[in-house]
Amino acid sequence: MTDRAKTDPAMTHSKRLRRATTLVGITVGLGLTLNAAPAWATSTTPGARALVPGVKVEVAPAPGSGPAAAPNALDDSALRYYARIGDVERMEAEIARLRALDPGWEPPKDLFTPQAAGPGVDESPFWSLVSAGKFAEARAAIAEQRRQTPSWQPSAKLLQELDVAEGASRLRGASDTKRWQDVIDAAAAQPEAVACNRLDNAWRLAEAYAELKQFDRAFDRYKTIVSQCPRAKERRDTIFKASRHLSPEQLRELTAIGATANPAAGEDYSAVRTVEGELETGRLLEKLGNPKAGPLSVADLARAEQTIRDKQDADGAIALGWYFQRQKKHADAQRWFAEANGWTPSDKAAEGLILALAALGKKAEAREAGAPWQGKSGRVDQALKAVTTPPTRAASGGNAASGGGTPGQSALSAALARDDFAGCLAAIQQMLAHSRPTAALLQQRGWCLLELKRPTEAEAAFAEAQALAAREPAKATGKPTKSTGLRDPNDPTLDESATPAQENAYGQAVARLATGDVTGLSRDLPRTNMTAKQKAEIRASLLATEAGRALEDKRYRDVLRLLDARKELTTEPRNLSILRGWALYNLKRLDEAHALFKSIDDRLSTEESREALSTTVKTMYHDW
Amino acid sequence: MSGRSHRVRKALLPGLLVRGALLAATLALGGCFGWVDNNLTQSPTPWRRVQPADLPVTLPANPKFPIVAARARTTGAIYSSYNVVLGNPTLLPGENRLSIDVHTLPDSPLGMFVQPPRVFPVPLYSTETLAETLAKEFPGLKTKVADSARRNRYGDYDFALAQDATNTCVLAWQLISDHDRTLPRRIEAIRLEYRVCGTERNPRALLQPFDNLVLTLPDAVLEIDDLTRF
């Protein structure tokens, strides 16, 4: 729970901000990779185009106006531009496009020959401006050129690209600010802006329909993409995108279309066929992890188990373990936690294993399972309390301690073993009704309140426990009192096991983190009585939260600074690495962002990592 | 067509120039470029603890729902938000709370140009967002939106009910935006949201603190019957 509380805010920020900033640094690009451009991706070129708002220039043959001169000749100005700047990929795409328009057309032989300066005007500067997304400047430059050379007309291709790039920019702006109807209007005004070569825009259009609850239209857009865009990877990514909005039946249809429709030579669509299975597995795992989702069917459960076993997916095995633990099938839970721990040892797997074994009454084995992580992992230390101290220790200060059979005591153990935190509260209430409160019992109440997302009350419970602990005799806490006020938490030679006072202070800090009291906690942290390890953990969480805020404020250098500082305290989790990647991306350090996103995606590919990688690649290659 | 557009543009140009010049002059005269820069950071500040006495609201004493803690934060120069956490006698997840967002008008002409995004949506809820919120606030409980509004000191409010075998919860929400009689000129709107779970079956008992709360903002907010009381 505490991990979630620590990192979720940062991720939320990152995701929201990434949507908002993704396109800030993206040059709009010409997007001319029209490999075998489908019919819906092209449009006729109108005869008149806006140079500046309100001013239109007729594109008509004019003496000395270059490629636009011959009425029936294809406009090869873009082709010549790509040849001149050496962009072979786009040049080939343009050749393919022109051949699609006129099968008899051949590329000019003088494509790579420097064009003699004649009456025509070199359009390269205008193309460069359009490439850089400087549309207003491009229009101004064209207008100025026309003023200087009245006989010159810009090529139709240049004006068309300018229109499309502007339309695409409007669409993305509307999408970033969630003006969904404007997204649809922008796409209607400029259909080429949502062509295959601008796939991100096409996704945004489909998303706009979905957000407006026009699911049939969203489905139609996704269908168009997976049937018309030739690349298998794009079709696959589209189905993943669509999974947020469409029903399983629609996704099934989409997958079938994507795997078979209009196959392009050299493309392997087998990866498209596997999407459905991957989505299904994802859904099953999500259901496994959701306590409210109810039990899975026998078939679903078998499928999930098989998939997890095949992939040796430790996270999946842990999810399965918790699923069985909730179902009170503790032996099955133990088996899956043990599998997970075998595949990839982790404190999360150990935590589950301890609690499953505890529920089976195998306390010695539970302690053994937790031994490698004891003192190194808060979650394991917490879980070990279920088989060592808390329930008994919880009662140790009051009358309940000696008896060992206080009403609620076994209920508390049982509730903790099955992660039933409402049950934990109920048991503690029952115990408090029969005995005096103890510091340990109030502390346990604090942890359970935290799990129930009631951090303010949790903070108060820890504070109360703190006050009570100060009044309790030493034996009641089971800890030597002399150590509390004399230890130097920064002394690395000291034993790091926390005193009850430090546990309470730590609990309060975790609760304050959950309430968002970042400023107050930062201020109080140096004076707080916690172990060095506890302080480092809280400090790391504060830095993560601050990094999230910095990203939201677009202080990208600060993001890196804060994450670097955090990295000195502890390892960087995946979500913060993605946050770091977006900071690098927005600082235009694209190579570093790409390397980071790729290494994350190579380890475990998720929708988030795929999107990050794809966005970065598109920006690097101006492929929007 | 193009000629017409050209004319329109020409006609608009002087107006735009004048407006731009006015803005530049205002900024320059005020020496406020720094102010603009400061106010461009429009994400909310972190929450900070405040004493109940510093809240702009007084709640009737209720031993079942005491104030556990209160926090405040600001967004830009015009939004002040308060979160009052109340005691929760149930075993249910989630905090009982009263949230208050005060939307004030910018206190300078410059503020008109640089405003943070609104911290609450208007309308406060749609059918969809309400369903999402209720599912999030009261997981596992059966929920129902009240057919008719209730009224507290500041006007009508809507609420929804959530129940299971042992607990009852309410979510009430209210937008105070009546400038004719309730709100002072400096305040654009006040949004209140109240979420409380208790062990009573009768939701009226849960709504009692919300029905009787008193806003204590520096600029007087009038109650709806202030003008008819005498």
mmCIF file of N, CA and C in Angstrom, chain A residues 53-56 213 292 422 425-426 429 452-457 459 515-517 519 549 552-553, chain B residues 2 5-6 9 41 43-47 49 68-69 71 85 88 90-95 128 139:
data_model
loop_
_atom_site.group_PDB
_atom_site.id
_atom_site.type_symbol
_atom_site.label_atom_id
_atom_site.label_comp_id
_atom_site.label_asym_id
_atom_site.label_seq_id
_atom_site.Cartn_x
_atom_site.Cartn_y
_atom_site.Cartn_z
ATOM 1 N N PRO A 53 -4.482 33.644 -43.125
ATOM 2 C CA PRO A 53 -5.943 33.611 -42.977
ATOM 3 C C PRO A 53 -6.603 34.724 -43.789
ATOM 4 N N GLY A 54 -7.525 34.350 -44.605
ATOM 5 C CA GLY A 54 -8.253 35.346 -45.371
ATOM 6 C C GLY A 54 -7.649 35.654 -46.716
ATOM 7 N N VAL A 55 -6.427 35.221 -46.958
ATOM 8 C CA VAL A 55 -5.817 35.513 -48.265
ATOM 9 C C VAL A 55 -5.631 34.212 -49.004
ATOM 10 N N LYS A 56 -6.163 34.126 -50.177
ATOM 11 C CA LYS A 56 -6.060 32.883 -50.940
ATOM 12 C C LYS A 56 -5.261 33.125 -52.204
ATOM 13 N N LYS A 213 -18.918 9.070 -26.421
ATOM 14 C CA LYS A 213 -19.816 7.913 -26.324
ATOM 15 C C LYS A 213 -20.378 7.486 -27.692
ATOM 16 N N LYS A 292 -13.016 -6.835 -5.870
ATOM 17 C CA LYS A 292 -14.466 -6.693 -6.069
ATOM 18 C C LYS A 292 -14.963 -7.499 -7.274
ATOM 19 N N ALA A 422 -11.028 -4.121 7.126
ATOM 20 C CA ALA A 422 -12.241 -3.765 7.867
ATOM 21 C C ALA A 422 -12.373 -4.735 9.047
ATOM 22 N N LEU A 425 -10.114 -3.665 11.810
ATOM 23 C CA LEU A 425 -10.684 -2.582 12.618
ATOM 24 C C LEU A 425 -11.735 -3.124 13.583
ATOM 25 N N ALA A 426 -12.577 -4.019 13.058
ATOM 26 C CA ALA A 426 -13.642 -4.571 13.892
ATOM 27 C C ALA A 426 -13.041 -5.336 15.070
ATOM 28 N N GLN A 429 -11.636 -2.966 17.575
ATOM 29 C CA GLN A 429 -12.733 -2.349 18.345
ATOM 30 C C GLN A 429 -13.228 -3.290 19.423
ATOM 31 N N LEU A 452 -7.238 1.090 4.552
ATOM 32 C CA LEU A 452 -8.624 1.428 4.190
ATOM 33 C C LEU A 452 -8.720 2.840 3.594
ATOM 34 N N LYS A 453 -7.594 3.408 3.249
ATOM 35 C CA LYS A 453 -7.541 4.750 2.649
ATOM 36 C C LYS A 453 -8.160 5.801 3.576
ATOM 37 N N ARG A 454 -7.838 5.663 4.846
ATOM 38 C CA ARG A 454 -8.282 6.666 5.823
ATOM 39 C C ARG A 454 -7.043 7.222 6.527
ATOM 40 N N PRO A 455 -6.182 7.900 5.747
ATOM 41 C CA PRO A 455 -4.865 8.268 6.282
ATOM 42 C C PRO A 455 -4.914 9.291 7.412
ATOM 43 N N THR A 456 -5.909 10.166 7.402
ATOM 44 C CA THR A 456 -5.948 11.181 8.458
ATOM 45 C C THR A 456 -6.211 10.531 9.801
ATOM 46 N N GLU A 457 -7.169 9.595 9.827
ATOM 47 C CA GLU A 457 -7.432 8.876 11.074
ATOM 48 C C GLU A 457 -6.232 7.999 11.450
ATOM 49 N N GLU A 459 -3.099 8.659 10.866
ATOM 50 C CA GLU A 459 -2.082 9.532 11.461
ATOM 51 C C GLU A 459 -2.414 9.784 12.933
ATOM 52 N N THR A 515 -1.779 11.797 2.676
ATOM 53 C CA THR A 515 -2.695 12.944 2.653
ATOM 54 C C THR A 515 -2.141 14.089 1.811
ATOM 55 N N GLY A 516 -0.946 13.926 1.281
ATOM 56 C CA GLY A 516 -0.384 14.967 0.420
ATOM 57 C C GLY A 516 0.320 16.074 1.197
ATOM 58 N N ASP A 517 0.610 15.826 2.469
ATOM 59 C CA ASP A 517 1.249 16.861 3.298
ATOM 60 C C ASP A 517 2.762 16.849 3.045
ATOM 61 N N THR A 519 4.860 19.319 2.080
ATOM 62 C CA THR A 519 5.647 20.427 2.613
ATOM 63 C C THR A 519 5.912 20.236 4.102
ATOM 64 N N ARG A 549 5.406 16.654 -9.286
ATOM 65 C CA ARG A 549 4.960 18.057 -9.342
ATOM 66 C C ARG A 549 5.808 18.854 -10.322
ATOM 67 N N GLU A 552 4.708 18.253 -13.748
ATOM 68 C CA GLU A 552 3.457 18.955 -14.019
ATOM 69 C C GLU A 552 3.709 20.443 -14.285
ATOM 70 N N ASP A 553 4.675 20.996 -13.569
ATOM 71 C CA ASP A 553 5.011 22.413 -13.769
ATOM 72 C C ASP A 553 5.968 22.620 -14.946
ATOM 73 N N SER B 2 -12.008 36.229 -51.313
ATOM 74 C CA SER B 2 -10.746 36.577 -50.695
ATOM 75 C C SER B 2 -10.700 38.062 -50.366
ATOM 76 N N SER B 5 -12.538 38.618 -47.134
ATOM 77 C CA SER B 5 -11.733 38.204 -45.988
ATOM 78 C C SER B 5 -10.652 39.227 -45.708
ATOM 79 N N HIS B 6 -10.074 39.723 -46.774
ATOM 80 C CA HIS B 6 -9.000 40.684 -46.633
ATOM 81 C C HIS B 6 -9.519 41.944 -45.939
ATOM 82 N N ARG B 9 -10.125 41.351 -42.317
ATOM 83 C CA ARG B 9 -8.871 41.317 -41.587
ATOM 84 C C ARG B 9 -8.346 42.727 -41.340
ATOM 85 N N THR B 41 2.429 29.342 -13.050
ATOM 86 C CA THR B 41 2.512 28.066 -12.351
ATOM 87 C C THR B 41 1.163 27.835 -11.692
ATOM 88 N N SER B 43 -0.455 24.771 -11.127
ATOM 89 C CA SER B 43 -0.838 23.517 -10.493
ATOM 90 C C SER B 43 -1.059 23.791 -9.000
ATOM 91 N N PRO B 44 -1.903 22.994 -8.355
ATOM 92 C CA PRO B 44 -2.217 23.273 -6.948
ATOM 93 C C PRO B 44 -0.973 23.177 -6.070
ATOM 94 N N THR B 45 -0.936 23.973 -5.035
ATOM 95 C CA THR B 45 0.146 23.841 -4.055
ATOM 96 C C THR B 45 -0.091 22.559 -3.274
ATOM 97 N N PRO B 46 0.923 22.039 -2.579
ATOM 98 C CA PRO B 46 0.660 20.868 -1.731
ATOM 99 C C PRO B 46 -0.321 21.245 -0.615
ATOM 100 N N TRP B 47 -1.022 20.244 -0.121
ATOM 101 C CA TRP B 47 -1.933 20.497 0.994
ATOM 102 C C TRP B 47 -1.130 20.889 2.233
ATOM 103 N N ARG B 49 -1.618 21.643 6.575
ATOM 104 C CA ARG B 49 -2.579 21.507 7.672
ATOM 105 C C ARG B 49 -3.001 22.886 8.162
ATOM 106 N N VAL B 68 -11.358 15.673 12.378
ATOM 107 C CA VAL B 68 -10.101 14.970 12.686
ATOM 108 C C VAL B 68 -8.913 15.841 12.284
ATOM 109 N N ALA B 69 -9.027 16.450 11.127
ATOM 110 C CA ALA B 69 -7.953 17.326 10.645
ATOM 111 C C ALA B 69 -8.501 18.173 9.503
ATOM 112 N N ARG B 71 -7.192 20.652 6.023
ATOM 113 C CA ARG B 71 -6.073 21.030 5.156
ATOM 114 C C ARG B 71 -6.546 22.092 4.173
ATOM 115 N N VAL B 85 -11.458 16.676 7.226
ATOM 116 C CA VAL B 85 -11.682 15.240 7.427
ATOM 117 C C VAL B 85 -12.458 15.048 8.723
ATOM 118 N N ASN B 88 -14.992 8.816 11.232
ATOM 119 C CA ASN B 88 -15.756 7.797 10.501
ATOM 120 C C ASN B 88 -16.021 6.630 11.441
ATOM 121 N N THR B 90 -17.606 3.977 10.973
ATOM 122 C CA THR B 90 -17.832 2.684 10.314
ATOM 123 C C THR B 90 -16.509 1.961 10.087
ATOM 124 N N LEU B 91 -16.619 0.754 9.510
ATOM 125 C CA LEU B 91 -15.421 0.004 9.131
ATOM 126 C C LEU B 91 -15.165 0.144 7.637
ATOM 127 N N LEU B 92 -15.903 1.011 6.977
ATOM 128 C CA LEU B 92 -15.812 1.124 5.528
ATOM 129 C C LEU B 92 -14.551 1.884 5.119
ATOM 130 N N PRO B 93 -14.040 1.596 3.933
ATOM 131 C CA PRO B 93 -12.891 2.365 3.460
ATOM 132 C C PRO B 93 -13.304 3.782 3.084
ATOM 133 N N GLY B 94 -12.327 4.680 3.076
ATOM 134 C CA GLY B 94 -12.580 6.056 2.632
ATOM 135 C C GLY B 94 -12.825 6.992 3.790
ATOM 136 N N GLU B 95 -12.408 8.241 3.613
ATOM 137 C CA GLU B 95 -12.527 9.222 4.685
ATOM 138 C C GLU B 95 -13.843 9.987 4.591
ATOM 139 N N GLU B 128 -22.816 10.118 -15.774
ATOM 140 C CA GLU B 128 -21.680 9.197 -15.852
ATOM 141 C C GLU B 128 -20.665 9.460 -14.737
ATOM 142 N N PRO B 139 -17.454 1.639 -2.592
ATOM 143 C CA PRO B 139 -17.363 0.348 -3.290
ATOM 144 C C PRO B 139 -18.164 -0.732 -2.569
#
